[in-house]
Amino acid sequence: MSLALTRIPVKEQDPQIRKHNFKEVSLGYSLEEAIQEAQRCIQCKNPRCVAGCPVNVYIPRFIAYIAEGQIDEAAQVIKETNNLPAICGRVCPQEEQCEARCILGIKGEPVAVGRLERFAADYTMSKQIQTPTTVAKFNATKIAIVGSGPAGLAAAADLAKLGYEVHIFEAFHEPGGVLVYGIPEFRLPNELVKKEIEELKGLGVEIYTNTIIGKTITIDELIENGYKAVFIGSGAGLPKFMNIPGENLNGVFSANEYLTRINLMKAYDFPNSHTPIKKGQRVAVVGGGNVAMDAARSALRLGAEEVHIVYRRSEEEMPARLEEVHHAKEEGIIFDVLSSPIEVLGEDGWVKGLKCIRMELGESDSSGRRRPIALPNSDFILDVDIVIMAIGTSPNPLITTTTKGLKTHSWGGIIVDDETGATSKDGVYAGGDAVTGAATVIQAMGSGKKAAKAIHEQLLYGEKIRHDSK
Amino acid sequence: MYKIIDKKNLASGIVMMKVKAPFVAHKAMPGQFIMLRVCEGGERIPLTIADYDREEGSISIIFQEVGYTTKDLGKLEINDSIRDFAGPLGMPSKLDGFKKVLCVGGGVGIAPLYPQIKYLNEQGADVDVIIGARSADYIILQEEVHNYASHSYIATDDGTLGHKGFVTDVVRELIDKGNKYDLVIAVGPLVMMKAVSQMTKEQGIPTTVSLNPIMIDGTGMCGGCRVTVGGKVYYACVDGPDFDGHQVDFDEAIRRQQIYKKEEQIQHNCRLY
């Protein structure tokens, strides 16, 4: 048997067309394409891909079903461990996880696990098949989940399937967390997130929006009110700025704000949608992660003539997914790497330009990446009217400052036990960005699942298991 | 959905609504705010809490129908519902331990001041209040405030009620008369808060102002509400909304308030009332 070394390509919207709309870039596989791609999988006896998945989806099994054309069965296999396959199929960094470990990747291209996962999820969703999931009867034990992003949703799904009465508390008016406020429509349509959340509600999970834990209700009050365990998945927090002059000029935004206006509040449809946004002619986005790519490509779709990514290291060090960088370049985003902003220039209170300085790479730092060093007298000015800062976030203090006995790192992240997600406070668990700082959707989901398991064990066996395991 | 259980037109274009929101009411403290969205597709706007009733589980808001969203909100009637209503947000005002306080409310700014005046009075503080507005037609809460204030004064730009001129004239007069305030609280338009703060700075009287910048989430996530206070950048939603009036960069705050001026115009042209 000869191995197919290249994967079946996926259709995408033409870059020249898609840069003017918010529709999905990748169009996904057709049934025939999916089956062909699935047949490339050699069904390893010891599948390394499964270990590469933070939620351990049984990859070869679902791919085998697709290869046989049994798509519903494939979706069911995925959902045994992952309740949000349409989302993960789109936004997981498969190239660093499952696909990175695929044996076919040694000599050729790995099996397109992400595309196949997306296909299975979309296929069953479009046929409106409710993949049956077994839910145990309510066991009358209430569990509170703080935040309805990927960490909270994953924890909620697993706990609901075990029969717990799960209540999710969401600060925004709509559930989904970063999936709806952060990741743009062209990567992850909100409609699809809604559908996957609806399925979760089908498991009996209740979602309370407009409820800010730490303000409307505190963690301690949740416990007093009979919740036997609390999982905190409150996500990333306050956007970081660079502390350079001119950052408070009109026209400087955090990526959080820019993306929330566009994605959650649908500002691209202003004035039909009532939330406005500044449409720049020339936009600079500072940062090299996925959020920076999302902000840059969103600005382009709002009608900007020119969009720059300004990143202080080289392209090699960029934390963004290769695919996102590739898509951004195809659409005409200009990459100013080895450049760092030193001042936002203004006129009459509005952004007029971004003064940057050239960098070179020195020795490796603690993160293993080469440290950027400014080159003297190398400053230059980017002629832009909007500057978007996409350089990360620091944890939100709303919960940690209002919860007694919840320990945090000096940088604000909640301290947890790696294995269980247990915090320093009894019955309180945490996961996702609130613990790790900015990370990926699937890592957050993985931490939610881990905590769900730990909560279940704790509630079943109580203190006993704790002592035994120590 | 959050039901409107009472509505009153307090003055021309100024509306009071009492909204059923038991969880918010349970926690609300003077100085805090809520975020609301009138309808699906609507904008999220912050409004400072004008009163709360824990027993009834209600929050009162007072707003002036100036922008698109506040006009939309004003169209709702008793028994209608507001789509989203979240809070209480921001830090409560620090009101404990004061003996004699001067509260200055400009326009609808008197609304968020009202629960503070009540609270101060309950704490046994001696509270003087100045209410300012363009003209008599825009003066609100006069009687309510009167119940809790030691002295209350009115200033209107056109002199149709009380002192003719600005609230700052009255502030000056009260200080000149020898009143020793250990705190001044000013809430209203930025230019008014700036003027009061400048005057009290000269006199060395500690002054708190309440900022209401543009924000989306109200929980610290967007950073749109950043303000410079004493040379440092703060997020009004989580660090405020109260700040030291002597330290606030008002000019920056005024400028940042104008970011969507042009878009607001588009909105008005597109949807004529």
XYZ file of C-alpha atoms in Angstrom:
743
model
C 0.000 0.000 0.000
C 1.406 3.352 -0.932
C 0.913 6.219 1.450
C -0.625 9.449 0.252
C 1.926 12.009 1.331
C -0.119 15.119 0.686
C -3.393 16.026 2.290
C -6.577 16.874 0.450
C -6.575 20.672 0.150
C -9.490 22.587 1.657
C -11.349 25.250 -0.291
C -10.988 28.781 0.944
C -12.600 32.072 0.073
C -10.407 33.994 -2.362
C -8.198 36.421 -0.375
C -9.185 39.378 -2.561
C -12.851 38.754 -1.898
C -12.695 37.640 1.710
C -10.748 40.679 2.857
C -13.950 42.630 2.341
C -16.294 40.343 4.261
C -16.591 38.671 7.646
C -17.607 35.273 6.261
C -15.537 32.211 7.054
C -12.204 31.922 5.277
C -12.083 28.153 5.153
C -15.052 26.527 3.455
C -14.427 23.070 4.889
C -14.330 19.650 3.252
C -17.113 18.134 1.186
C -18.184 14.593 2.064
C -16.027 13.132 -0.727
C -12.989 15.176 0.269
C -13.404 14.228 3.909
C -13.630 10.530 3.111
C -10.535 10.751 0.897
C -8.579 12.562 3.581
C -9.763 10.146 6.261
C -8.545 7.230 4.181
C -5.010 8.581 4.490
C -4.995 7.698 8.193
C -3.075 4.440 8.703
C -4.838 3.682 12.020
C -1.690 3.350 14.131
C -1.875 0.763 16.876
C -0.372 3.244 19.281
C -1.853 6.485 18.069
C 0.415 9.325 19.091
C -2.134 11.908 17.960
C -4.473 11.075 20.871
C -1.785 11.881 23.405
C -1.183 15.155 21.591
C -4.772 16.255 22.150
C -5.379 18.154 25.400
C -8.800 16.507 25.700
C -7.712 13.138 24.256
C -10.235 12.820 21.454
C -10.026 9.261 20.137
C -8.812 10.465 16.777
C -8.168 7.266 14.785
C -11.590 5.917 15.701
C -13.517 8.941 14.496
C -11.401 9.154 11.360
C -12.088 5.481 10.622
C -15.817 6.209 10.748
C -15.418 9.107 8.330
C -13.390 6.901 5.977
C -16.381 4.571 5.904
C -18.819 7.395 5.370
C -20.380 7.001 8.823
C -20.240 10.638 9.781
C -22.764 10.636 12.614
C -20.859 7.884 14.349
C -17.661 9.865 13.861
C -19.227 12.929 15.515
C -20.392 10.812 18.397
C -16.885 9.489 19.018
C -15.547 13.051 19.158
C -18.284 14.167 21.512
C -17.432 11.469 23.996
C -14.512 13.640 25.031
C -15.113 16.977 23.322
C -18.450 18.756 23.416
C -17.383 21.588 21.139
C -16.015 19.880 18.007
C -17.138 22.489 15.472
C -15.223 25.085 17.509
C -12.102 23.002 18.137
C -11.948 21.834 14.532
C -11.548 25.497 13.629
C -9.441 27.117 16.311
C -7.238 24.412 17.842
C -3.556 24.673 16.935
C -3.612 21.106 15.553
C -0.236 21.643 13.921
C 1.309 21.730 17.406
C -0.876 19.027 18.915
C -2.457 15.971 17.262
C -1.167 16.678 13.764
C 2.349 17.383 15.012
C 2.543 13.789 16.203
C 1.023 12.116 13.156
C 3.314 9.471 11.762
C 2.544 10.584 8.195
C 4.081 13.918 9.063
C 7.546 12.418 9.081
C 7.713 11.868 5.339
C 4.814 13.971 4.152
C 1.876 15.929 5.469
C 0.058 14.746 8.589
C -3.601 13.739 8.396
C -5.761 16.883 8.514
C -7.324 15.986 11.866
C -8.683 19.484 12.490
C -10.422 19.713 9.133
C -11.926 16.264 9.626
C -13.141 17.129 13.110
C -14.751 20.278 11.762
C -16.313 18.322 8.920
C -17.889 15.728 11.207
C -19.259 18.418 13.521
C -20.639 20.615 10.741
C -22.116 17.679 8.875
C -24.169 16.447 11.798
C -25.070 19.980 12.802
C -26.362 20.822 9.314
C -28.513 17.720 9.312
C -29.726 18.858 12.737
C -28.996 15.473 14.137
C -28.955 15.533 17.889
C -26.157 13.140 18.601
C -27.578 11.358 21.592
C -25.593 11.814 24.741
C -26.296 9.843 27.845
C -27.020 12.065 30.781
C -27.350 10.628 34.241
C -30.410 11.750 36.209
C -29.956 14.872 38.283
C -28.215 13.909 41.462
C -29.361 17.138 43.130
C -25.841 18.386 43.632
C -25.414 21.941 42.402
C -22.160 23.090 40.844
C -21.381 26.656 39.819
C -19.257 27.496 36.803
C -17.908 31.025 36.532
C -17.583 32.112 32.921
C -19.029 30.539 29.783
C -15.866 30.460 27.680
C -14.141 27.270 26.580
C -12.937 26.285 30.087
C -16.356 26.736 31.681
C -18.263 25.096 28.842
C -16.003 22.035 28.892
C -16.286 21.656 32.657
C -20.050 22.187 32.508
C -20.548 19.547 29.807
C -18.642 16.852 31.659
C -20.320 17.574 34.988
C -23.778 17.679 33.404
C -23.183 14.308 31.784
C -22.379 12.939 35.234
C -25.744 14.130 36.475
C -24.838 17.296 38.341
C -27.044 20.346 38.307
C -24.735 22.786 36.574
C -25.250 26.543 36.589
C -22.991 28.769 34.507
C -22.645 32.454 35.412
C -21.649 34.793 32.594
C -20.820 38.494 32.955
C -21.742 39.420 29.379
C -25.229 39.340 27.899
C -24.327 36.381 25.716
C -22.563 33.117 26.579
C -19.387 31.937 24.869
C -16.651 34.094 26.339
C -13.708 34.583 23.994
C -15.438 32.403 21.413
C -18.002 35.157 20.851
C -16.275 38.376 21.910
C -12.750 37.604 20.732
C -12.410 35.214 17.832
C -13.798 36.844 14.672
C -16.619 35.514 12.533
C -14.265 34.724 9.662
C -12.492 32.178 11.842
C -15.382 31.029 14.001
C -18.950 32.073 13.203
C -20.908 33.074 16.314
C -23.932 31.189 15.029
C -21.988 27.985 15.321
C -20.889 28.741 18.870
C -24.535 29.381 19.698
C -25.509 25.986 18.326
C -22.868 24.147 20.314
C -23.966 26.004 23.456
C -27.597 25.068 22.721
C -26.539 21.436 22.665
C -24.936 21.936 26.030
C -28.172 23.360 27.387
C -29.757 20.164 26.091
C -27.650 18.368 28.694
C -29.467 20.361 31.368
C -26.886 23.090 31.901
C -28.406 26.431 32.891
C -26.699 29.674 31.904
C -27.242 32.921 33.783
C -26.011 35.891 31.773
C -25.451 39.439 33.116
C -24.079 37.958 36.321
C -20.656 39.186 37.328
C -19.135 36.857 39.886
C -17.200 38.971 42.348
C -19.714 41.811 41.959
C -23.300 40.569 41.527
C -22.587 37.453 43.593
C -19.333 36.421 45.259
C -17.766 32.962 45.250
C -18.355 32.746 49.010
C -22.047 33.509 48.500
C -22.284 30.759 45.889
C -20.932 28.292 48.422
C -23.261 29.619 51.137
C -26.122 29.143 48.723
C -25.541 25.436 48.403
C -23.179 25.034 45.483
C -21.000 22.053 46.390
C -18.190 23.088 44.081
C -17.240 26.132 42.042
C -15.131 26.170 38.888
C -13.611 29.513 37.936
C -13.030 29.903 34.209
C -13.259 33.669 34.094
C -10.732 34.028 31.309
C -8.221 36.658 30.427
C -8.568 40.013 32.051
C -7.379 43.550 31.724
C -5.694 44.410 28.435
C -2.058 45.414 28.639
C -0.709 48.596 27.148
C 2.952 49.450 26.520
C 3.253 52.517 28.748
C 4.627 54.619 25.917
C 3.699 58.258 25.326
C 0.488 58.917 23.417
C -1.279 55.698 24.313
C -4.396 57.479 25.509
C -4.835 59.403 22.259
C -8.173 58.935 20.526
C -7.685 56.083 18.099
C -5.598 53.804 20.326
C -7.538 50.693 21.307
C -6.855 47.420 23.036
C -7.426 44.400 20.808
C -9.993 43.306 23.400
C -12.024 46.437 22.835
C -11.647 46.452 19.062
C -12.584 42.790 18.690
C -15.425 42.952 21.225
C -16.986 45.850 19.364
C -16.769 43.891 16.113
C -17.565 40.349 17.220
C -19.865 40.552 20.204
C -21.459 43.914 19.449
C -21.454 43.546 15.638
C -20.088 47.049 15.112
C -19.204 46.164 11.504
C -22.938 46.384 10.870
C -23.230 49.892 12.364
C -25.655 51.685 12.390
C -27.964 48.630 12.100
C -26.161 47.352 15.114
C -26.003 50.255 17.557
C -22.386 49.948 18.682
C -19.989 52.192 16.746
C -16.370 51.526 15.839
C -13.567 53.638 14.422
C -12.768 52.535 10.907
C -9.186 53.517 10.251
C -7.649 54.164 6.853
C -4.244 52.974 7.972
C -4.004 50.718 10.985
C -1.112 49.409 13.058
C -1.617 46.349 15.252
C 1.070 45.786 17.852
C 1.774 42.142 18.712
C 2.442 38.807 17.029
C -0.155 36.421 18.441
C -3.439 35.121 17.117
C -5.253 38.071 18.662
C -3.026 40.460 16.717
C -3.794 38.593 13.478
C -7.513 38.675 14.280
C -7.431 42.415 14.966
C -5.409 43.175 11.820
C -7.631 41.119 9.553
C -10.758 42.612 11.151
C -9.466 46.139 10.533
C -8.913 45.198 6.897
C -12.470 43.919 6.615
C -13.777 47.165 8.067
C -12.262 48.866 5.032
C -8.751 49.921 6.005
C -6.462 50.613 3.041
C -3.356 49.468 4.809
C -2.851 47.323 7.897
C 0.485 46.694 9.588
C 1.472 44.086 12.124
C 4.227 45.530 14.309
C 6.185 42.845 16.139
C 9.427 43.213 18.043
C 10.883 39.809 17.272
C 11.191 38.077 13.890
C 8.465 36.132 12.162
C 9.952 32.883 13.407
C 9.186 33.802 17.023
C 5.612 34.891 16.348
C 3.235 33.040 18.649
C 0.386 33.157 16.098
C -0.576 29.999 14.253
C 1.225 29.618 10.920
C -2.107 29.331 9.169
C -3.250 32.679 10.556
C -0.022 34.407 9.525
C -0.355 32.832 6.095
C -3.974 33.967 5.748
C -3.091 37.459 6.928
C -0.324 37.744 4.329
C -2.567 36.460 1.572
C -5.000 39.214 2.434
C -2.299 41.841 2.191
C -1.439 42.585 5.820
C 2.028 44.179 5.974
C 4.417 42.613 8.485
C 6.812 45.018 10.186
C 8.812 42.559 12.225
C 11.816 43.402 14.398
C 10.093 46.707 15.151
C 8.887 48.054 18.447
C 6.681 51.117 19.064
C 8.182 53.851 21.204
C 5.546 56.569 20.874
C 2.079 57.134 19.497
C 2.101 60.455 17.669
C -0.957 62.651 17.724
C -2.583 65.699 16.230
C -5.576 67.451 17.804
C -5.888 64.529 20.179
C -6.115 61.870 17.476
C -3.547 59.305 16.382
C -1.354 60.612 13.573
C 1.378 58.000 13.460
C 3.296 55.328 15.311
C 6.952 55.922 16.012
C 8.877 52.647 16.111
C 12.441 51.521 16.527
C 14.186 48.650 14.754
C 15.252 45.662 16.784
C 17.726 42.841 16.426
C 17.719 39.498 18.185
C 20.198 38.843 20.950
C 20.645 35.943 23.371
C 17.755 33.631 24.276
C 15.689 34.717 27.279
C 13.841 32.640 29.886
C 11.089 31.836 27.374
C 13.697 30.323 25.069
C 13.080 32.990 22.464
C 15.837 35.356 21.423
C 15.564 38.657 23.198
C 14.926 41.674 21.003
C 17.393 44.556 21.413
C 16.746 48.062 20.099
C 19.112 49.356 17.420
C 20.225 52.913 18.213
C 19.060 55.693 15.898
C 16.856 53.385 13.885
C 13.481 54.963 14.592
C 10.920 55.375 11.868
C 7.324 56.512 11.661
C 4.388 54.473 10.444
C 1.745 56.734 8.979
C -1.370 55.344 10.680
C -4.575 56.701 12.179
C -5.530 53.727 14.363
C -3.276 51.783 16.729
C -4.432 48.510 18.249
C -2.507 46.983 21.145
C -2.558 43.185 21.073
C 0.170 42.454 23.588
C -1.740 40.324 26.068
C -3.802 40.734 29.205
C -3.322 40.524 32.946
C -5.791 38.577 35.125
C -8.997 40.288 36.190
C -8.999 41.102 39.912
C -12.811 41.032 40.335
C -12.878 37.478 41.674
C -9.521 37.187 43.375
C -10.027 40.361 45.409
C -13.505 39.356 46.600
C -12.898 35.703 47.466
C -11.515 34.811 50.867
C -8.575 32.409 50.830
C -8.013 32.237 47.091
C -4.270 32.359 46.472
C -2.793 33.974 43.380
C 0.618 34.327 41.779
C 2.291 37.714 42.022
C 1.167 38.413 38.432
C -2.441 37.731 39.421
C -3.108 34.252 38.023
C -4.971 31.853 40.316
C -2.723 29.185 41.842
C -4.012 25.654 41.226
C -2.911 22.068 41.560
C -1.818 20.993 38.062
C -3.512 17.616 38.215
C -6.906 18.679 39.542
C -7.294 22.412 39.075
C -8.001 22.686 42.812
C -7.304 26.150 44.241
C -6.205 27.027 47.773
C -9.873 27.333 48.718
C -11.888 24.219 49.529
C -14.353 23.238 46.832
C -13.108 25.902 44.449
C -11.366 24.930 41.213
C -10.048 27.041 38.386
C -8.747 26.682 34.843
C -8.190 28.415 31.538
C -6.631 31.832 31.080
C -7.513 32.900 34.659
C -4.880 30.365 35.734
C -2.371 30.268 32.893
C -2.598 33.720 31.383
C -3.341 33.904 27.665
C -3.367 30.415 26.146
C -5.480 28.454 23.665
C -9.136 27.455 23.559
C -8.303 23.757 23.728
C -5.926 24.166 26.679
C -8.703 25.956 28.514
C -11.095 23.137 27.640
C -8.562 20.588 28.823
C -8.282 22.325 32.183
C -12.071 22.474 32.476
C -12.337 18.740 31.875
C -9.587 18.003 34.369
C -11.336 20.043 37.023
C -14.682 18.410 36.246
C -13.139 15.011 36.877
C -11.529 16.198 40.090
C -14.773 17.777 41.310
C -16.629 14.531 40.643
C -14.060 12.470 42.515
C -13.999 14.906 45.382
C -17.773 14.868 45.714
C -17.948 11.082 45.423
C -15.151 10.134 47.753
C -14.661 13.299 49.744
C -11.570 13.732 51.799
C -10.699 10.052 51.563
C -9.261 10.092 48.094
C -7.295 13.178 48.889
C -5.518 11.531 51.787
C -5.020 8.255 49.948
C -3.435 9.971 47.017
C -1.063 11.942 49.170
C -35.170 40.501 30.870
C -35.487 43.178 33.512
C -38.922 44.647 34.094
C -39.523 48.364 34.451
C -41.769 48.764 37.502
C -41.917 52.551 37.596
C -41.185 55.418 35.247
C -41.389 59.173 35.721
C -40.480 62.083 33.515
C -38.571 64.233 35.956
C -37.939 67.125 33.620
C -37.731 67.856 29.936
C -35.984 64.784 28.469
C -34.895 63.491 31.864
C -36.385 60.152 32.853
C -36.370 58.038 36.024
C -36.884 54.305 35.730
C -37.154 51.762 38.474
C -35.999 48.376 37.253
C -36.544 44.992 38.875
C -33.050 43.516 39.337
C -32.958 41.784 42.733
C -29.366 40.554 42.546
C -28.048 43.973 41.619
C -30.195 45.666 44.277
C -28.946 43.238 46.914
C -25.365 44.398 46.393
C -25.649 47.978 45.154
C -23.818 50.717 47.031
C -23.686 54.469 46.415
C -21.335 55.369 43.585
C -21.632 52.108 41.678
C -23.030 51.695 38.179
C -24.813 49.197 35.968
C -24.411 48.274 32.288
C -27.547 47.921 30.234
C -28.593 46.975 26.738
C -32.066 48.125 25.724
C -32.737 45.497 23.087
C -31.166 42.826 20.907
C -28.572 44.546 18.706
C -28.390 47.417 21.157
C -25.316 49.125 22.545
C -24.078 48.450 26.087
C -24.068 51.668 28.110
C -23.073 52.409 31.689
C -25.467 54.292 33.980
C -24.737 55.219 37.568
C -27.186 53.849 40.124
C -29.559 56.615 41.281
C -31.202 54.613 44.047
C -31.689 51.050 45.216
C -34.313 49.248 47.242
C -33.066 45.922 48.539
C -36.481 44.804 49.797
C -38.251 45.551 46.562
C -35.259 44.262 44.599
C -35.166 47.341 42.433
C -32.607 49.742 41.028
C -33.450 53.272 39.937
C -31.683 54.880 37.019
C -32.010 58.457 35.877
C -30.914 59.427 32.404
C -31.139 62.232 29.915
C -32.330 61.311 26.444
C -29.305 62.588 24.571
C -27.874 59.723 22.552
C -29.329 56.975 20.453
C -29.468 54.431 23.252
C -30.863 56.719 25.940
C -33.607 57.795 23.515
C -34.396 54.138 22.834
C -34.486 53.481 26.544
C -36.807 56.434 27.088
C -39.366 54.847 24.770
C -39.894 51.928 27.138
C -42.820 52.150 29.537
C -43.854 50.581 32.824
C -44.137 46.768 32.462
C -41.804 46.795 29.449
C -38.484 45.084 29.961
C -34.866 46.042 29.439
C -32.994 43.276 27.601
C -29.846 43.255 29.759
C -29.026 44.883 33.077
C -25.811 43.928 34.878
C -24.090 45.142 38.016
C -23.365 46.573 40.440
C -20.044 47.575 38.897
C -17.187 49.778 39.989
C -16.051 50.540 43.524
C -18.565 52.006 45.995
C -17.900 55.625 46.965
C -15.806 56.063 50.092
C -18.178 57.983 52.331
C -17.341 56.941 55.873
C -15.795 59.206 58.475
C -16.720 62.609 57.069
C -18.280 65.371 59.171
C -19.207 68.073 56.687
C -19.552 67.376 52.991
C -20.461 69.533 50.029
C -22.161 67.696 47.168
C -22.294 69.394 43.781
C -24.532 67.860 41.121
C -24.664 69.223 37.595
C -27.583 68.216 35.332
C -28.379 64.519 35.718
C -25.192 64.303 37.813
C -27.379 64.899 40.843
C -28.903 61.441 40.260
C -25.836 59.365 41.182
C -25.178 61.848 44.004
C -28.563 61.222 45.578
C -27.749 57.805 47.160
C -24.459 59.268 48.383
C -26.264 62.199 50.040
C -28.676 59.761 51.682
C -25.838 57.550 52.873
C -23.823 60.477 54.237
C -26.878 61.752 56.078
C -27.477 58.300 57.592
C -23.841 58.267 58.725
C -24.509 61.516 60.552
C -22.593 63.799 58.233
C -23.677 67.376 57.695
C -24.372 67.604 53.955
C -24.767 70.744 51.856
C -25.966 70.259 48.298
C -25.759 72.395 45.173
C -27.885 71.422 42.201
C -27.023 73.041 38.895
C -28.730 73.018 35.513
C -29.212 75.029 32.349
C -32.566 76.337 33.545
C -35.359 75.616 36.030
C -36.888 73.061 33.616
C -33.892 70.795 34.044
C -33.656 70.829 37.821
C -34.435 67.381 39.246
C -34.579 65.693 42.664
C -34.840 69.031 44.437
C -37.301 67.790 47.059
C -35.698 64.380 47.513
C -32.331 65.990 48.149
C -33.879 68.527 50.481
C -34.927 65.694 52.825
C -31.352 64.694 53.495
C -29.392 67.905 53.087
C -28.629 70.446 55.809
C -28.771 73.170 53.182
C -29.543 72.906 49.500
C -28.855 75.466 46.798
C -29.800 75.811 43.168
C -27.892 77.430 40.326
C -29.215 77.846 36.797
C -27.338 79.235 33.832
C -30.265 81.475 32.904
C -31.325 82.385 36.422
C -34.814 80.868 36.103
C -34.314 79.259 39.498
C -31.900 79.985 42.339
C -28.559 81.589 41.672
C -28.009 82.855 38.128
C -24.737 81.401 37.018
C -22.612 78.331 37.579
C -22.462 75.948 40.523
C -18.882 77.060 41.060
C -20.150 80.533 42.043
C -22.133 78.926 44.856
C -19.192 76.720 45.854
C -17.033 79.839 46.120
C -19.684 81.663 48.136
C -20.119 78.816 50.622
C -16.383 78.532 51.160
C -16.017 82.294 51.496
C -18.756 82.276 54.128
C -16.463 80.154 56.240
C -17.980 76.699 55.713
C -15.300 74.116 56.465
C -15.911 71.069 54.300
C -13.752 68.001 54.741
C -14.915 66.612 51.396
C -16.427 67.929 48.187
C -18.114 65.480 45.817
C -18.779 66.738 42.310
C -20.768 64.749 39.762
C -21.881 66.098 36.411
C -20.481 67.145 33.057
C -16.682 66.885 32.822
C -16.263 70.637 32.393
C -18.220 71.238 35.589
C -16.251 68.675 37.572
C -13.052 70.209 36.222
C -14.113 73.701 37.310
C -15.157 72.579 40.797
C -11.951 70.577 41.216
C -9.790 73.547 40.187
C -11.513 75.744 42.743
C -11.290 73.257 45.615
C -7.663 72.507 44.771
C -6.831 76.144 45.430
C -8.649 75.840 48.747
C -7.051 72.506 49.560
C -10.358 70.688 50.042
C -10.261 66.988 49.103
C -12.567 66.434 46.133
C -14.017 63.317 44.589
C -15.433 63.219 41.075
C -17.313 60.409 39.345
C -16.200 59.627 35.795
C -18.444 58.051 33.209
C -16.254 57.331 30.185
C -17.102 55.193 27.161
C -16.968 51.502 28.045
C -18.204 48.192 26.666
C -18.091 45.517 29.320
C -17.689 47.485 32.549
C -15.571 44.729 34.096
C -12.063 45.751 33.065
C -11.880 43.776 29.881
C -11.902 46.392 27.133
C -9.729 49.168 28.522
C -11.784 51.744 26.635
C -12.495 53.632 29.867
C -8.882 54.370 30.714
C -8.296 57.686 32.442
C -5.134 59.383 33.616
C -5.138 60.272 37.302
C -2.008 61.669 38.911
C 0.005 60.671 35.845
C -1.047 57.032 36.101
C -3.539 55.225 33.872
C -6.589 53.680 35.552
C -9.628 51.813 34.286
C -12.683 53.777 35.416
C -14.843 50.646 35.465
C -12.810 48.666 37.979
C -10.649 51.310 39.705
C -13.380 53.982 39.720
C -15.740 55.484 38.819
C -14.729 57.798 41.711
C -11.349 59.519 41.478
C -9.461 62.348 43.153
C -10.682 65.427 41.286
C -7.402 67.214 41.887
C -5.479 64.513 40.035
C -7.738 63.713 37.080
C -6.555 64.727 33.605
C -9.892 66.269 32.631
C -8.767 67.508 29.238
C -7.875 63.984 28.214
C -11.166 62.660 29.594
C -13.101 65.328 27.676
C -11.237 64.462 24.490
C -11.800 60.719 24.907
C -15.511 61.327 25.432
C -15.638 62.598 21.835
C -14.292 59.463 20.116
C -17.585 58.445 18.523
C -19.003 61.916 17.941
C -18.944 61.439 14.172
C -20.540 58.000 14.354
C -23.283 59.341 16.620
C -24.079 61.848 13.914
C -24.356 59.072 11.319
C -26.689 57.217 13.649
C -28.938 60.236 14.017
C -29.045 60.881 10.294
C -29.850 57.265 9.544
C -32.668 57.001 12.006
C -34.569 60.197 12.306
C -36.919 60.474 15.188
